[in-house]
Every structure is written in C-alpha cells, then in structure tokens.
PDB file of C-alpha atoms and ligand atoms in Angstrom:
ATOM      1  CA  MET A 139     106.775 125.039  55.714  1.00  0.00           C
ATOM      2  CA  VAL A 140     103.405 125.914  57.286  1.00  0.00           C
ATOM      3  CA  GLY A 141     101.389 123.950  59.845  1.00  0.00           C
ATOM      4  CA  CYS A 142      97.778 123.520  60.924  1.00  0.00           C
ATOM      5  CA  ALA A 143      96.265 123.582  64.419  1.00  0.00           C
ATOM      6  CA  ASN A 144      96.441 119.755  64.514  1.00  0.00           C
ATOM      7  CA  GLY A 145     100.183 119.850  63.939  1.00  0.00           C
ATOM      8  CA  HIS A 146     100.209 118.675  60.299  1.00  0.00           C
ATOM      9  CA  PRO A 147     103.063 120.205  58.264  1.00  0.00           C
ATOM     10  CA  PHE A 148     102.490 121.471  54.685  1.00  0.00           C
ATOM     11  CA  ASN A 149     105.318 122.327  52.292  1.00  0.00           C
ATOM     12  CA  VAL A 150     105.483 125.616  50.426  1.00  0.00           C
ATOM     13  CA  ALA A 151     106.049 124.680  46.748  1.00  0.00           C
ATOM     14  CA  LYS A 152     108.888 126.328  44.826  1.00  0.00           C
ATOM     15  CA  GLU A 153     106.390 128.583  42.999  1.00  0.00           C
ATOM     16  CA  GLY A 154     105.247 129.878  46.418  1.00  0.00           C
ATOM     17  CA  TYR A 155     101.840 128.210  46.834  1.00  0.00           C
ATOM     18  CA  VAL A 156     100.665 125.811  49.549  1.00  0.00           C
ATOM     19  CA  ASN A 157      98.718 122.631  48.854  1.00  0.00           C
ATOM     20  CA  LEU A 158      96.198 122.091  51.675  1.00  0.00           C
ATOM     21  CA  LEU A 159      94.004 119.682  49.713  1.00  0.00           C
ATOM     22  CA  LEU A 160      93.882 116.433  51.638  1.00  0.00           C
ATOM     23  CA  SER A 161      93.129 113.243  49.707  1.00  0.00           C
ATOM     24  CA  HIS A 162      89.693 112.785  51.360  1.00  0.00           C
ATOM     25  CA  GLN A 163      88.692 116.309  50.216  1.00  0.00           C
ATOM     26  CA  ARG A 164      88.856 115.477  46.498  1.00  0.00           C
ATOM     27  CA  LYS A 165      86.914 113.091  44.301  1.00  0.00           C
ATOM     28  CA  SER A 166      89.639 112.577  41.673  1.00  0.00           C
ATOM     29  CA  LYS A 167      93.426 112.725  41.592  1.00  0.00           C
ATOM     30  CA  ASN A 168      93.434 116.048  39.716  1.00  0.00           C
ATOM     31  CA  PRO A 169      90.165 117.824  40.570  1.00  0.00           C
ATOM     32  CA  GLY A 170      88.992 121.150  39.112  1.00  0.00           C
ATOM     33  CA  ASP A 171      89.950 122.653  35.767  1.00  0.00           C
ATOM     34  CA  ASP A 172      92.705 120.713  33.986  1.00  0.00           C
ATOM     35  CA  ALA A 173      95.979 122.078  32.597  1.00  0.00           C
ATOM     36  CA  GLU A 174      94.649 122.659  29.056  1.00  0.00           C
ATOM     37  CA  MET A 175      91.607 124.568  30.319  1.00  0.00           C
ATOM     38  CA  ILE A 176      93.747 126.678  32.621  1.00  0.00           C
ATOM     39  CA  LYS A 177      96.249 127.520  29.873  1.00  0.00           C
ATOM     40  CA  ALA A 178      93.405 128.435  27.470  1.00  0.00           C
ATOM     41  CA  ARG A 179      91.911 130.678  30.175  1.00  0.00           C
ATOM     42  CA  ARG A 180      95.257 132.384  30.732  1.00  0.00           C
ATOM     43  CA  ARG A 181      95.696 133.011  26.972  1.00  0.00           C
ATOM     44  CA  PHE A 182      92.127 134.300  26.686  1.00  0.00           C
ATOM     45  CA  PHE A 183      92.619 136.756  29.572  1.00  0.00           C
ATOM     46  CA  ASP A 184      95.987 137.839  28.169  1.00  0.00           C
ATOM     47  CA  SER A 185      94.320 138.573  24.817  1.00  0.00           C
ATOM     48  CA  GLY A 186      92.320 141.323  26.569  1.00  0.00           C
ATOM     49  CA  ALA A 187      88.856 139.989  25.675  1.00  0.00           C
ATOM     50  CA  PHE A 188      87.698 140.186  29.318  1.00  0.00           C
ATOM     51  CA  ALA A 189      89.587 143.407  30.144  1.00  0.00           C
ATOM     52  CA  PRO A 190      86.384 145.471  30.629  1.00  0.00           C
ATOM     53  CA  LEU A 191      85.200 142.889  33.189  1.00  0.00           C
ATOM     54  CA  SER A 192      88.549 142.905  34.955  1.00  0.00           C
ATOM     55  CA  ASP A 193      88.549 146.728  35.114  1.00  0.00           C
ATOM     56  CA  ARG A 194      84.995 146.830  36.418  1.00  0.00           C
ATOM     57  CA  ILE A 195      85.853 144.354  39.200  1.00  0.00           C
ATOM     58  CA  SER A 196      89.117 146.065  40.165  1.00  0.00           C
ATOM     59  CA  ASN A 197      87.476 149.492  40.386  1.00  0.00           C
ATOM     60  CA  SER A 198      84.464 148.340  42.395  1.00  0.00           C
ATOM     61  CA  ALA A 199      83.739 150.538  45.446  1.00  0.00           C
ATOM     62  CA  ILE A 200      83.996 147.536  47.805  1.00  0.00           C
ATOM     63  CA  PHE A 201      87.796 147.485  47.421  1.00  0.00           C
ATOM     64  CA  GLN A 202      88.195 151.098  48.576  1.00  0.00           C
ATOM     65  CA  ARG A 203      89.259 150.161  52.127  1.00  0.00           C
ATOM     66  CA  PRO A 204      92.695 150.616  53.678  1.00  0.00           C
ATOM     67  CA  ASP A 205      94.799 147.489  54.102  1.00  0.00           C
ATOM     68  CA  ILE A 206      92.072 145.290  52.649  1.00  0.00           C
ATOM     69  CA  ALA A 207      91.925 141.468  53.013  1.00  0.00           C
ATOM     70  CA  VAL A 208      90.491 139.689  49.951  1.00  0.00           C
ATOM     71  CA  LEU A 209      89.804 136.008  49.304  1.00  0.00           C
ATOM     72  CA  ASP A 210      89.171 134.755  45.752  1.00  0.00           C
ATOM     73  CA  CYS A 211      87.437 131.371  46.033  1.00  0.00           C
ATOM     74  CA  GLY A 212      87.790 129.383  42.792  1.00  0.00           C
ATOM     75  CA  CYS A 213      90.475 131.809  41.604  1.00  0.00           C
ATOM     76  CA  GLY A 214      91.546 129.816  38.516  1.00  0.00           C
ATOM     77  CA  GLU A 215      94.817 131.075  37.040  1.00  0.00           C
ATOM     78  CA  GLY A 216      94.574 134.159  39.250  1.00  0.00           C
ATOM     79  CA  HIS A 217      93.723 136.920  36.794  1.00  0.00           C
ATOM     80  CA  PHE A 218      91.228 138.897  38.912  1.00  0.00           C
ATOM     81  CA  LEU A 219      92.944 138.548  42.293  1.00  0.00           C
ATOM     82  CA  GLY A 220      96.342 139.192  40.706  1.00  0.00           C
ATOM     83  CA  ALA A 221      95.065 142.500  39.288  1.00  0.00           C
ATOM     84  CA  LEU A 222      93.623 143.495  42.684  1.00  0.00           C
ATOM     85  CA  SER A 223      96.885 142.656  44.455  1.00  0.00           C
ATOM     86  CA  GLU A 224      98.737 144.970  42.082  1.00  0.00           C
ATOM     87  CA  GLN A 225      96.251 147.820  42.517  1.00  0.00           C
ATOM     88  CA  TYR A 226      95.689 147.794  46.304  1.00  0.00           C
ATOM     89  CA  GLU A 227      97.642 147.341  49.533  1.00  0.00           C
ATOM     90  CA  GLY A 228      96.556 144.519  51.804  1.00  0.00           C
ATOM     91  CA  PHE A 229      96.303 140.722  51.999  1.00  0.00           C
ATOM     92  CA  PHE A 230      95.178 138.789  48.920  1.00  0.00           C
ATOM     93  CA  CYS A 231      94.555 135.043  48.986  1.00  0.00           C
ATOM     94  CA  GLY A 232      93.378 132.850  46.121  1.00  0.00           C
ATOM     95  CA  ILE A 233      92.186 129.277  46.555  1.00  0.00           C
ATOM     96  CA  ASP A 234      91.312 126.744  43.893  1.00  0.00           C
ATOM     97  CA  ILE A 235      90.870 122.994  43.900  1.00  0.00           C
ATOM     98  CA  SER A 236      92.966 122.752  40.709  1.00  0.00           C
ATOM     99  CA  LYS A 237      96.680 122.471  41.467  1.00  0.00           C
ATOM    100  CA  LYS A 238      97.561 123.494  37.912  1.00  0.00           C
ATOM    101  CA  ALA A 239      95.535 126.690  38.273  1.00  0.00           C
ATOM    102  CA  VAL A 240      97.210 127.616  41.559  1.00  0.00           C
ATOM    103  CA  GLN A 241     100.653 126.821  40.144  1.00  0.00           C
ATOM    104  CA  LEU A 242     100.085 129.194  37.236  1.00  0.00           C
ATOM    105  CA  ALA A 243      98.651 131.901  39.504  1.00  0.00           C
ATOM    106  CA  SER A 244     101.554 131.741  41.946  1.00  0.00           C
ATOM    107  CA  LYS A 245     104.172 131.853  39.175  1.00  0.00           C
ATOM    108  CA  ARG A 246     102.832 135.180  37.889  1.00  0.00           C
ATOM    109  CA  HIS A 247     101.341 137.043  40.872  1.00  0.00           C
ATOM    110  CA  LYS A 248     103.812 137.325  43.717  1.00  0.00           C
ATOM    111  CA  ARG A 249     101.891 139.875  45.829  1.00  0.00           C
ATOM    112  CA  ALA A 250      99.170 137.334  46.670  1.00  0.00           C
ATOM    113  CA  ALA A 251      99.083 134.033  48.620  1.00  0.00           C
ATOM    114  CA  TRP A 252      97.864 131.008  46.664  1.00  0.00           C
ATOM    115  CA  VAL A 253      96.429 127.823  48.141  1.00  0.00           C
ATOM    116  CA  VAL A 254      95.165 124.539  46.681  1.00  0.00           C
ATOM    117  CA  ALA A 255      92.003 123.793  48.688  1.00  0.00           C
ATOM    118  CA  ASN A 256      88.415 122.672  48.281  1.00  0.00           C
ATOM    119  CA  GLY A 257      86.251 125.765  48.537  1.00  0.00           C
ATOM    120  CA  MET A 258      83.143 123.632  48.963  1.00  0.00           C
ATOM    121  CA  ARG A 259      84.401 122.080  52.193  1.00  0.00           C
ATOM    122  CA  ASP A 260      85.954 123.757  55.262  1.00  0.00           C
ATOM    123  CA  ILE A 261      87.875 126.713  53.808  1.00  0.00           C
ATOM    124  CA  PRO A 262      91.293 127.087  55.498  1.00  0.00           C
ATOM    125  CA  ILE A 263      90.798 130.753  56.423  1.00  0.00           C
ATOM    126  CA  ALA A 264      90.211 132.186  59.925  1.00  0.00           C
ATOM    127  CA  ASP A 265      86.789 133.381  61.142  1.00  0.00           C
ATOM    128  CA  ALA A 266      85.853 137.022  60.414  1.00  0.00           C
ATOM    129  CA  SER A 267      89.198 137.741  58.771  1.00  0.00           C
ATOM    130  CA  MET A 268      88.275 138.883  55.236  1.00  0.00           C
ATOM    131  CA  ASP A 269      86.885 142.227  54.037  1.00  0.00           C
ATOM    132  CA  VAL A 270      85.850 140.914  50.615  1.00  0.00           C
ATOM    133  CA  ILE A 271      85.340 137.486  49.064  1.00  0.00           C
ATOM    134  CA  ILE A 272      85.144 137.281  45.285  1.00  0.00           C
ATOM    135  CA  SER A 273      83.570 134.385  43.427  1.00  0.00           C
ATOM    136  CA  ILE A 274      83.709 134.804  39.659  1.00  0.00           C
ATOM    137  CA  LEU A 275      82.145 131.994  37.619  1.00  0.00           C
ATOM    138  CA  ALA A 276      83.041 129.643  40.455  1.00  0.00           C
ATOM    139  CA  PRO A 277      81.220 127.410  42.971  1.00  0.00           C
ATOM    140  CA  ARG A 278      79.921 129.218  46.076  1.00  0.00           C
ATOM    141  CA  ASN A 279      79.897 128.161  49.729  1.00  0.00           C
ATOM    142  CA  PRO A 280      77.685 130.698  51.567  1.00  0.00           C
ATOM    143  CA  LEU A 281      78.014 129.057  54.992  1.00  0.00           C
ATOM    144  CA  GLU A 282      81.802 129.192  54.907  1.00  0.00           C
ATOM    145  CA  PHE A 283      81.826 132.626  53.253  1.00  0.00           C
ATOM    146  CA  SER A 284      79.729 134.023  56.109  1.00  0.00           C
ATOM    147  CA  ARG A 285      82.097 132.506  58.700  1.00  0.00           C
ATOM    148  CA  ILE A 286      85.182 133.990  57.012  1.00  0.00           C
ATOM    149  CA  LEU A 287      83.862 137.481  56.237  1.00  0.00           C
ATOM    150  CA  LYS A 288      84.069 140.342  58.709  1.00  0.00           C
ATOM    151  CA  PRO A 289      80.584 141.556  59.769  1.00  0.00           C
ATOM    152  CA  ASN A 290      80.920 144.611  57.517  1.00  0.00           C
ATOM    153  CA  GLY A 291      82.459 142.566  54.678  1.00  0.00           C
ATOM    154  CA  ALA A 292      81.158 142.044  51.149  1.00  0.00           C
ATOM    155  CA  LEU A 293      80.760 139.111  48.790  1.00  0.00           C
ATOM    156  CA  LEU A 294      81.234 139.875  45.082  1.00  0.00           C
ATOM    157  CA  ILE A 295      79.760 137.291  42.711  1.00  0.00           C
ATOM    158  CA  GLY A 296      80.189 137.295  38.937  1.00  0.00           C
ATOM    159  CA  VAL A 297      77.817 135.230  36.778  1.00  0.00           C
ATOM    160  CA  PRO A 298      77.162 135.176  33.016  1.00  0.00           C
ATOM    161  CA  GLY A 299      74.529 137.753  32.032  1.00  0.00           C
ATOM    162  CA  PRO A 300      71.734 137.722  29.438  1.00  0.00           C
ATOM    163  CA  ASN A 301      72.907 136.911  25.891  1.00  0.00           C
ATOM    164  CA  HIS A 302      76.445 136.077  27.036  1.00  0.00           C
ATOM    165  CA  LEU A 303      78.258 134.582  23.997  1.00  0.00           C
ATOM    166  CA  ILE A 304      74.915 134.102  22.264  1.00  0.00           C
ATOM    167  CA  GLN A 305      76.472 134.185  18.769  1.00  0.00           C
ATOM    168  CA  LEU A 306      78.965 131.458  19.699  1.00  0.00           C
ATOM    169  CA  ARG A 307      76.241 129.394  21.352  1.00  0.00           C
ATOM    170  CA  LYS A 308      74.131 129.666  18.177  1.00  0.00           C
ATOM    171  CA  GLN A 309      77.086 128.651  15.999  1.00  0.00           C
ATOM    172  CA  LEU A 310      77.640 125.644  18.250  1.00  0.00           C
ATOM    173  CA  GLN A 311      73.922 124.824  18.017  1.00  0.00           C
ATOM    174  CA  PHE A 312      73.932 124.941  21.748  1.00  0.00           C
ATOM    175  CA  THR A 313      70.356 124.752  22.922  1.00  0.00           C
ATOM    176  CA  ALA A 314      70.729 125.256  26.679  1.00  0.00           C
ATOM    177  CA  ALA A 315      68.601 127.992  28.250  1.00  0.00           C
ATOM    178  CA  ASP A 316      69.948 131.542  28.314  1.00  0.00           C
ATOM    179  CA  PHE A 317      71.629 132.936  31.419  1.00  0.00           C
ATOM    180  CA  ASN A 318      68.784 135.281  32.443  1.00  0.00           C
ATOM    181  CA  GLU A 319      68.168 133.513  35.729  1.00  0.00           C
ATOM    182  CA  LYS A 320      71.786 133.079  36.891  1.00  0.00           C
ATOM    183  CA  ALA A 321      71.981 136.207  39.059  1.00  0.00           C
ATOM    184  CA  ASP A 322      68.639 135.553  40.776  1.00  0.00           C
ATOM    185  CA  GLU A 323      69.660 131.947  41.400  1.00  0.00           C
ATOM    186  CA  ALA A 324      72.951 133.087  42.976  1.00  0.00           C
ATOM    187  CA  THR A 325      71.173 135.486  45.322  1.00  0.00           C
ATOM    188  CA  VAL A 326      68.692 132.808  46.381  1.00  0.00           C
ATOM    189  CA  LYS A 327      71.438 130.237  46.953  1.00  0.00           C
ATOM    190  CA  CYS A 328      73.378 132.675  49.139  1.00  0.00           C
ATOM    191  CA  SER A 329      70.421 133.365  51.409  1.00  0.00           C
ATOM    192  CA  PRO A 330      69.778 133.398  54.328  1.00  0.00           C
ATOM    193  CA  GLN A 331      73.462 134.095  55.091  1.00  0.00           C
ATOM    194  CA  PHE A 332      73.630 137.001  52.599  1.00  0.00           C
ATOM    195  CA  ILE A 333      71.371 139.669  51.203  1.00  0.00           C
ATOM    196  CA  GLU A 334      71.827 141.319  47.827  1.00  0.00           C
ATOM    197  CA  ASN A 335      72.974 144.914  48.096  1.00  0.00           C
ATOM    198  CA  HIS A 336      73.886 145.892  44.557  1.00  0.00           C
ATOM    199  CA  ARG A 337      73.582 144.476  41.040  1.00  0.00           C
ATOM    200  CA  GLU A 338      75.242 145.736  37.913  1.00  0.00           C
ATOM    201  CA  GLN A 339      75.271 144.615  34.347  1.00  0.00           C
ATOM    202  CA  LEU A 340      78.278 144.739  32.050  1.00  0.00           C
ATOM    203  CA  SER A 341      77.703 144.091  28.331  1.00  0.00           C
ATOM    204  CA  TYR A 342      79.906 144.754  25.337  1.00  0.00           C
ATOM    205  CA  GLU A 343      80.680 143.320  21.933  1.00  0.00           C
ATOM    206  CA  GLN A 344      84.001 141.871  20.965  1.00  0.00           C
ATOM    207  CA  THR A 345      85.338 140.447  17.719  1.00  0.00           C
ATOM    208  CA  LEU A 346      87.202 137.248  18.524  1.00  0.00           C
ATOM    209  CA  SER A 347      90.051 135.867  16.428  1.00  0.00           C
ATOM    210  CA  GLN A 348      90.333 132.188  15.495  1.00  0.00           C
ATOM    211  CA  GLU A 349      92.745 131.644  18.420  1.00  0.00           C
ATOM    212  CA  GLN A 350      90.405 133.370  20.880  1.00  0.00           C
ATOM    213  CA  ILE A 351      87.453 131.257  19.694  1.00  0.00           C
ATOM    214  CA  ALA A 352      89.473 128.057  20.179  1.00  0.00           C
ATOM    215  CA  ASP A 353      90.536 129.136  23.686  1.00  0.00           C
ATOM    216  CA  LEU A 354      87.008 130.126  24.668  1.00  0.00           C
ATOM    217  CA  ILE A 355      85.696 126.709  23.640  1.00  0.00           C
ATOM    218  CA  GLN A 356      88.557 124.958  25.424  1.00  0.00           C
ATOM    219  CA  MET A 357      87.999 126.838  28.702  1.00  0.00           C
ATOM    220  CA  THR A 358      84.199 126.469  28.756  1.00  0.00           C
ATOM    221  CA  PRO A 359      83.148 122.872  29.505  1.00  0.00           C
ATOM    222  CA  ILE A 360      79.475 123.384  28.512  1.00  0.00           C
ATOM    223  CA  PHE A 361      80.621 123.916  24.920  1.00  0.00           C
ATOM    224  CA  TRP A 362      82.232 120.490  24.840  1.00  0.00           C
ATOM    225  CA  ARG A 363      78.746 119.000  24.648  1.00  0.00           C
ATOM    226  CA  SER A 364      78.176 120.461  21.177  1.00  0.00           C
ATOM    227  CA  SER A 365      78.584 118.196  18.187  1.00  0.00           C
ATOM    228  CA  HIS A 366      81.989 117.547  16.686  1.00  0.00           C
ATOM    229  CA  GLU A 367      80.790 119.010  13.345  1.00  0.00           C
ATOM    230  CA  ALA A 368      79.532 122.257  14.918  1.00  0.00           C
ATOM    231  CA  LYS A 369      82.795 122.709  16.821  1.00  0.00           C
ATOM    232  CA  ALA A 370      84.895 121.988  13.710  1.00  0.00           C
ATOM    233  CA  ALA A 371      82.896 124.586  11.707  1.00  0.00           C
ATOM    234  CA  VAL A 372      83.343 127.258  14.385  1.00  0.00           C
ATOM    235  CA  MET A 373      87.068 126.571  14.663  1.00  0.00           C
ATOM    236  CA  LYS A 374      87.394 127.352  10.934  1.00  0.00           C
ATOM    237  CA  LEU A 375      85.962 130.884  11.281  1.00  0.00           C
ATOM    238  CA  ASP A 376      88.548 133.637  10.884  1.00  0.00           C
ATOM    239  CA  GLN A 377      86.663 135.752  13.383  1.00  0.00           C
ATOM    240  CA  LEU A 378      83.344 136.017  15.176  1.00  0.00           C
ATOM    241  CA  MET A 379      81.680 138.968  16.836  1.00  0.00           C
ATOM    242  CA  VAL A 380      80.247 137.971  20.230  1.00  0.00           C
ATOM    243  CA  SER A 381      78.254 139.666  22.972  1.00  0.00           C
ATOM    244  CA  ILE A 382      80.000 139.431  26.316  1.00  0.00           C
ATOM    245  CA  SER A 383      77.709 139.929  29.285  1.00  0.00           C
ATOM    246  CA  PHE A 384      78.246 139.565  33.014  1.00  0.00           C
ATOM    247  CA  THR A 385      76.168 140.356  36.062  1.00  0.00           C
ATOM    248  CA  LEU A 386      78.106 141.433  39.144  1.00  0.00           C
ATOM    249  CA  LEU A 387      76.323 141.043  42.470  1.00  0.00           C
ATOM    250  CA  THR A 388      77.444 142.549  45.748  1.00  0.00           C
ATOM    251  CA  LEU A 389      75.994 140.783  48.768  1.00  0.00           C
ATOM    252  CA  MET A 390      76.302 141.697  52.450  1.00  0.00           C
ATOM    253  CA  PRO A 391      76.204 139.336  55.427  1.00  0.00           C
ATOM    254  CA  ALA A 392      72.645 139.210  56.748  1.00  0.00           C
ATOM    255  CA  GLN A 393      72.299 140.871  60.147  1.00  0.00           C
ATOM    256  CA  GLY A 394      72.687 138.544  63.093  1.00  0.00           C
ATOM    257  CA  ASP A 395      75.011 136.208  61.167  1.00  0.00           C
TER     258      ASP A 395
HETATM  259  C1  SAM B 276      85.134 128.853  35.368  1.00  0.00           C
HETATM  260  S1  SAM B 276      86.592 128.754  36.344  1.00  0.00           S
HETATM  261  C2  SAM B 276      86.685 130.430  36.957  1.00  0.00           C
HETATM  262  C3  SAM B 276      88.053 130.760  37.481  1.00  0.00           C
HETATM  263  C4  SAM B 276      88.246 132.237  37.869  1.00  0.00           C
HETATM  264  N1  SAM B 276      87.351 132.657  38.918  1.00  0.00           N
HETATM  265  C5  SAM B 276      88.092 133.106  36.645  1.00  0.00           C
HETATM  266  O1  SAM B 276      87.033 133.739  36.497  1.00  0.00           O
HETATM  267  O2  SAM B 276      88.997 133.111  35.806  1.00  0.00           O
HETATM  268  C6  SAM B 276      86.019 127.871  37.808  1.00  0.00           C
HETATM  269  C7  SAM B 276      87.141 127.553  38.779  1.00  0.00           C
HETATM  270  O3  SAM B 276      86.582 126.962  39.961  1.00  0.00           O
HETATM  271  C8  SAM B 276      87.466 125.938  40.378  1.00  0.00           C
HETATM  272  N2  SAM B 276      86.742 125.019  41.276  1.00  0.00           N
HETATM  273  C9  SAM B 276      85.801 124.101  40.941  1.00  0.00           C
HETATM  274  N3  SAM B 276      85.381 123.451  42.050  1.00  0.00           N
HETATM  275  C10 SAM B 276      86.054 123.992  43.107  1.00  0.00           C
HETATM  276  C11 SAM B 276      86.055 123.742  44.497  1.00  0.00           C
HETATM  277  N4  SAM B 276      85.271 122.809  45.050  1.00  0.00           N
HETATM  278  N5  SAM B 276      86.887 124.471  45.287  1.00  0.00           N
HETATM  279  C12 SAM B 276      87.703 125.420  44.739  1.00  0.00           C
HETATM  280  N6  SAM B 276      87.741 125.699  43.419  1.00  0.00           N
HETATM  281  C13 SAM B 276      86.921 124.992  42.607  1.00  0.00           C
HETATM  282  C14 SAM B 276      87.966 125.323  39.093  1.00  0.00           C
HETATM  283  O4  SAM B 276      89.157 124.578  39.262  1.00  0.00           O
HETATM  284  C15 SAM B 276      88.147 126.568  38.223  1.00  0.00           C
HETATM  285  O5  SAM B 276      89.455 127.099  38.328  1.00  0.00           O
END
C-alpha cells in the first residue's frame, strides 16, 4: 500500500501498478484508450513496425546520464518506457489515464513503476525530480512538466511527421490535413515553459500485413471516422506499403522557470 500527503491510502494492484486516479479526475468510468485499442497497439509494436522509432528514442543522447529518472506521460501499454528501463539504470515511471493500458504495461515491464493518473491535471510526481519526460503521441501538460523536471532536464515529444501513413489515409479516403504543422504546434503549446533545442525527422517505408493494417486502424481513433465501405476495402488488402514518419522534439526548460 502507498499513501499520499493527505493520508489517503492507495492499494498496489497484483500486477504491480498503483491507481491514483480519483473519481473527480476523470470524465468517464473508463477514460483513455480502451482495452481493444491497447491490445491492438501492443500487437502492432510487437510486430516490429515501429522498431526504428523505438530504437531512435532509446538511443537518444538525452538518456546518457547516470542513474536517470524518466517519466513517460501517456505511456499507453508501456512500449517505449519499458525499452528504456531495460537499457538504462535508474528510475522509470509511466502514467496513463487508461487503467487497461497501465495493467498491460505493468504485467510486462517489471523494472518500471506504473501509475493510473490524469496527466492533464496535477501529476503525482515530486517537484524537480525527473531528468527526462517523454510524451509520444500523447497529451502534454507543459506547466506540470516544468514543475516536475530538474532545471537541466529535457522533454522529448514525438508527433506524427509529414506524410505519416499517407497511403493508408488515401485508401481510407481520409481528407484531414497532413501532419506538417504538428511539431511547430507542439513547440508553441509548450512555450513559454520550454524552448525547442533539437528536432529530428525519422521516415521509413514499411509493408504492412493484413493483421498490421487492422491493428493500425483499431489503435488510431481518427481512422474510425472513415466510411464503413473504405474501411472494409482496406481490411481486405493482403498488404499495403506505408510511409511511417515521426518528428522527435527535444525541449529544455526555459531559463528562470
Ligand atoms: C496514442 S496513445 C500513445 C501511447 C504511447 N505513448 C505510445 O506511443 O504507445 C495516447 C495515450 O494517452 C493516454 N491519455 C489520454 N489522455 C490522457 C490523460 N489526460 N492523462 C494520461 N494519459 C492520457 C491514452 O490513454 C493513450 O494511452
């Protein structure tokens, strides 16, 4: 059992995670990604389709610190933080508002601490205690991130890059704007607490199997808006070559914060 400063006790679940999400901090009974989305995400990661992204994150220079403390906010099923916890020595904590995601993460990755919490409210992490915060395709809370990070810490943000999954989006007749602006938007939203220090682009092509296509659609809510017919046609494809593109941003706390 763990407790908070106000004396409230919280049980440690059998999988090893802690649920700190109080009922007034959530809008629905089961907030965040649901079980089917989480399982599809886990299968998609396990298939290796995002392995180049995972390798690029794990080998980033910002993790080359002794006894590093890392928070993954919106960690999902724990793929990225789990890999970091296996590669480095230190303290690794993942939080997500989805209990199912945290359950799955804590079952697989035992070298990290996993917490159900709302990352868009008060994050249950001490002031100036983290060397790195990672936020991959997840909501960002710059005010709380700047409170939690050490003054020489770093915030690593991953957003979809130009032409990400463009072939799949075309097949799904998905007309939303491309992702060109995502990185700039992230930098603007994180100011004035953070300033951008480094930006890198990762792009590669991958042939997806029928199972991978189905999982990608399942784990990506924007695709659900496409028509039933377009989705049915894509699901019938034996394979599809797609461009995978991410922009990784490293931001530093602005001076005086
Ligand atoms: C697209 S998934 C990305 C998950 C993970 N970072 C990854 O790349 O595999 C977004 C995640 O953010 C979580 N999320 C959404 N709102 C959140 C919030 N307010 N606090 C914490 N997590 C949240 C969802 O439950 C989901 O797991």
